[in-house]
Amino acid sequence: MLKILRNILIVILTIFIITFSIKNNQPVKIVYYFGIETGEIPLYIVIITSFLIGVITGIICSLSAMIKGRIEIKRKERRIKELEELQKERSTN
């Protein structure tokens, strides 16, 4: 069932991207700093590239928080294990 939903979502997303590209096919001139020009490229490429750069930046920014969280979880699990061992020692004595 999940594979069917995933495939339907992929088809819908593909149709959206294709129709978006057709509707936004106007040429756009990109100018970098100091007057460096790339020529003209379709608007949809500029929009999709900007979106992908934003997604990648968001993933990279959230990775550091995820890594810190996992390190904290491991540290707390180690501490819990130490305390459980200490409690076992006290209960046997």
Coordinates of N, CA and C in Angstrom, one line a residue:
M1 N 0.8 -1.2 0.0 CA 0.0 0.0 0.0 C 0.9 1.3 0.0
L2 N 1.9 1.2 0.8 CA 2.8 2.4 0.9 C 3.5 2.6 -0.5
K3 N 3.9 1.5 -1.2 CA 4.5 1.7 -2.5 C 3.6 2.3 -3.5
I4 N 2.3 1.9 -3.4 CA 1.4 2.5 -4.3 C 1.2 4.0 -4.1
L5 N 1.1 4.4 -2.8 CA 1.0 5.8 -2.5 C 2.3 6.6 -2.9
R6 N 3.4 6.0 -2.7 CA 4.7 6.6 -3.0 C 4.7 6.8 -4.6
N7 N 4.3 5.8 -5.3 CA 4.3 5.9 -6.8 C 3.3 6.9 -7.3
I8 N 2.2 7.0 -6.6 CA 1.2 8.0 -7.0 C 1.8 9.4 -6.7
L9 N 2.4 9.6 -5.6 CA 3.0 10.9 -5.2 C 4.1 11.2 -6.2
I10 N 4.9 10.3 -6.6 CA 6.0 10.5 -7.6 C 5.4 11.0 -9.0
V11 N 4.3 10.3 -9.4 CA 3.7 10.7 -10.6 C 3.1 12.1 -10.6
I12 N 2.4 12.4 -9.5 CA 1.9 13.8 -9.3 C 3.0 14.8 -9.3
L13 N 4.1 14.5 -8.5 CA 5.2 15.5 -8.5 C 5.8 15.7 -9.9
T14 N 5.9 14.6 -10.6 CA 6.5 14.7 -12.0 C 5.6 15.5 -12.9
I15 N 4.3 15.3 -12.8 CA 3.4 16.1 -13.6 C 3.5 17.5 -13.2
F16 N 3.6 17.8 -11.9 CA 3.7 19.2 -11.5 C 5.0 19.8 -12.0
I17 N 6.1 19.1 -12.0 CA 7.3 19.7 -12.5 C 7.3 19.9 -14.0
I18 N 6.7 19.0 -14.7 CA 6.6 19.2 -16.2 C 5.7 20.4 -16.5
T19 N 4.5 20.5 -15.9 CA 3.6 21.6 -16.2 C 4.2 22.9 -15.7
F20 N 4.9 22.9 -14.6 CA 5.6 24.1 -14.1 C 6.7 24.5 -15.1
S21 N 7.4 23.6 -15.7 CA 8.4 23.9 -16.6 C 7.8 24.5 -17.9
I22 N 6.7 23.9 -18.3 CA 6.1 24.4 -19.6 C 5.6 25.9 -19.4
K23 N 5.0 26.1 -18.2 CA 4.4 27.4 -17.9 C 5.5 28.5 -17.7
N24 N 6.7 28.1 -17.2 CA 7.7 29.1 -16.9 C 8.9 28.9 -17.8
N25 N 8.7 28.9 -19.1 CA 9.8 28.7 -20.0 C 10.4 30.0 -20.6
Q26 N 10.1 31.1 -20.0 CA 10.6 32.4 -20.5 C 12.2 32.4 -20.2
P27 N 12.9 33.0 -21.2 CA 14.4 33.1 -20.9 C 14.7 34.2 -19.9
V28 N 15.7 34.0 -19.1 CA 16.1 34.9 -18.0 C 17.6 35.1 -18.2
K29 N 18.0 36.4 -18.1 CA 19.4 36.7 -18.2 C 20.0 36.7 -16.7
I30 N 21.0 35.9 -16.4 CA 21.6 35.9 -15.1 C 22.9 36.7 -15.1
V31 N 23.0 37.6 -14.2 CA 24.2 38.4 -14.1 C 24.9 38.3 -12.8
Y32 N 26.1 37.8 -12.7 CA 26.8 37.6 -11.5 C 27.5 39.0 -11.1
Y33 N 28.2 38.9 -10.0 CA 28.9 40.1 -9.6 C 29.9 40.6 -10.6
F34 N 30.2 41.8 -10.7 CA 31.2 42.4 -11.6 C 30.8 42.3 -13.0
G35 N 29.5 42.2 -13.3 CA 29.0 42.1 -14.7 C 29.2 40.8 -15.4
I36 N 29.6 39.8 -14.7 CA 29.8 38.5 -15.4 C 28.4 37.9 -15.8
E37 N 28.2 37.6 -17.0 CA 26.9 37.1 -17.5 C 27.0 35.6 -17.9
T38 N 25.9 34.9 -17.7 CA 25.8 33.5 -18.1 C 25.1 33.3 -19.4
G39 N 24.5 34.3 -19.8 CA 23.6 34.2 -21.0 C 22.2 34.0 -20.5
E40 N 21.3 33.5 -21.4 CA 19.9 33.3 -21.0 C 19.6 31.8 -20.8
I41 N 18.9 31.6 -19.7 CA 18.5 30.3 -19.4 C 17.0 30.3 -19.0
P42 N 16.3 29.2 -19.1 CA 14.8 29.2 -18.8 C 14.6 29.6 -17.3
L43 N 13.5 30.3 -17.1 CA 13.1 30.7 -15.7 C 12.9 29.5 -14.8
Y44 N 12.3 28.4 -15.3 CA 12.1 27.2 -14.4 C 13.4 26.6 -13.9
I45 N 14.5 26.7 -14.6 CA 15.8 26.2 -14.2 C 16.3 27.1 -13.0
V46 N 16.1 28.4 -13.1 CA 16.5 29.3 -12.0 C 15.7 29.0 -10.8
I47 N 14.4 28.8 -10.9 CA 13.5 28.6 -9.8 C 13.8 27.2 -9.1
I48 N 13.9 26.2 -9.9 CA 14.2 24.8 -9.4 C 15.5 24.8 -8.7
T49 N 16.6 25.4 -9.4 CA 17.9 25.4 -8.8 C 17.9 26.1 -7.4
S50 N 17.2 27.3 -7.4 CA 17.2 28.0 -6.1 C 16.5 27.2 -5.0
F51 N 15.4 26.5 -5.4 CA 14.7 25.6 -4.5 C 15.6 24.5 -4.0
L52 N 16.3 23.8 -4.9 CA 17.2 22.8 -4.5 C 18.4 23.2 -3.6
I53 N 18.9 24.4 -3.9 CA 19.9 25.0 -3.0 C 19.4 25.3 -1.6
G54 N 18.2 25.7 -1.5 CA 17.5 26.0 -0.2 C 17.3 24.7 0.5
V55 N 16.9 23.6 -0.2 CA 16.6 22.3 0.5 C 18.0 21.8 1.0
I56 N 19.0 21.8 0.2 CA 20.3 21.3 0.6 C 20.9 22.1 1.8
T57 N 20.7 23.4 1.7 CA 21.1 24.2 2.9 C 20.4 23.9 4.1
G58 N 19.1 23.7 4.0 CA 18.3 23.3 5.2 C 18.7 22.0 5.8
I59 N 19.0 21.0 4.9 CA 19.4 19.7 5.4 C 20.8 19.8 6.1
I60 N 21.7 20.5 5.5 CA 23.0 20.7 6.1 C 22.9 21.4 7.5
C61 N 22.1 22.4 7.6 CA 21.9 23.1 8.9 C 21.2 22.2 9.9
S62 N 20.3 21.3 9.5 CA 19.7 20.5 10.5 C 20.5 19.3 10.8
L63 N 21.5 18.9 10.0 CA 22.4 17.8 10.3 C 23.1 18.0 11.6
S64 N 23.6 19.2 11.8 CA 24.4 19.5 13.0 C 23.6 19.3 14.3
A65 N 22.3 19.8 14.2 CA 21.4 19.6 15.4 C 21.1 18.1 15.6
M66 N 20.9 17.4 14.5 CA 20.7 15.9 14.6 C 21.9 15.2 15.2
I67 N 23.0 15.5 14.8 CA 24.2 14.9 15.3 C 24.4 15.2 16.7
K68 N 24.2 16.5 17.1 CA 24.3 16.9 18.5 C 23.3 16.1 19.4
G69 N 22.1 15.9 18.9 CA 21.1 15.2 19.6 C 21.4 13.7 19.8
R70 N 22.0 13.1 18.7 CA 22.4 11.7 18.9 C 23.5 11.5 19.8
I71 N 24.5 12.5 19.8 CA 25.6 12.4 20.8 C 25.0 12.5 22.2
E72 N 24.1 13.4 22.4 CA 23.5 13.6 23.7 C 22.7 12.4 24.2
I73 N 22.0 11.7 23.3 CA 21.3 10.5 23.6 C 22.3 9.4 24.0
K74 N 23.3 9.2 23.3 CA 24.3 8.2 23.6 C 24.9 8.4 25.0
R75 N 25.2 9.7 25.3 CA 25.8 10.1 26.5 C 24.8 9.7 27.7
K76 N 23.6 10.1 27.5 CA 22.6 9.8 28.5 C 22.3 8.3 28.7
E77 N 22.4 7.6 27.6 CA 22.2 6.1 27.6 C 23.4 5.5 28.4
R78 N 24.6 6.0 28.2 CA 25.7 5.5 29.0 C 25.6 5.8 30.4
R79 N 25.1 7.0 30.8 CA 24.9 7.4 32.2 C 23.8 6.5 32.8
I80 N 22.7 6.2 32.1 CA 21.7 5.4 32.6 C 22.2 4.0 32.9
K81 N 23.0 3.5 32.0 CA 23.6 2.1 32.2 C 24.5 2.1 33.4
E82 N 25.3 3.2 33.6 CA 26.2 3.3 34.8 C 25.3 3.3 36.1
L83 N 24.3 4.1 36.1 CA 23.4 4.2 37.3 C 22.7 2.9 37.5
E84 N 22.3 2.1 36.5 CA 21.7 0.8 36.7 C 22.6 -0.2 37.3
E85 N 23.9 -0.1 36.8 CA 24.9 -1.0 37.4 C 25.2 -0.7 38.9
L86 N 25.2 0.6 39.2 CA 25.4 1.1 40.5 C 24.3 0.6 41.4
Q87 N 23.1 0.7 40.9 CA 21.9 0.2 41.7 C 21.9 -1.3 41.9
K88 N 22.4 -2.0 40.9 CA 22.5 -3.5 41.1 C 23.5 -3.8 42.2
E89 N 24.7 -3.1 42.2 CA 25.7 -3.3 43.2 C 25.1 -3.0 44.6
R90 N 24.4 -2.0 44.7 CA 23.8 -1.6 46.0 C 22.8 -2.6 46.5
S91 N 22.0 -3.1 45.6 CA 20.9 -4.0 46.0 C 21.5 -5.4 46.3
T92 N 22.6 -5.8 45.8 CA 23.2 -7.1 46.1 C 24.0 -7.0 47.5
N93 N 24.3 -5.8 47.9 CA 25.1 -5.7 49.2 C 24.1 -5.6 50.3

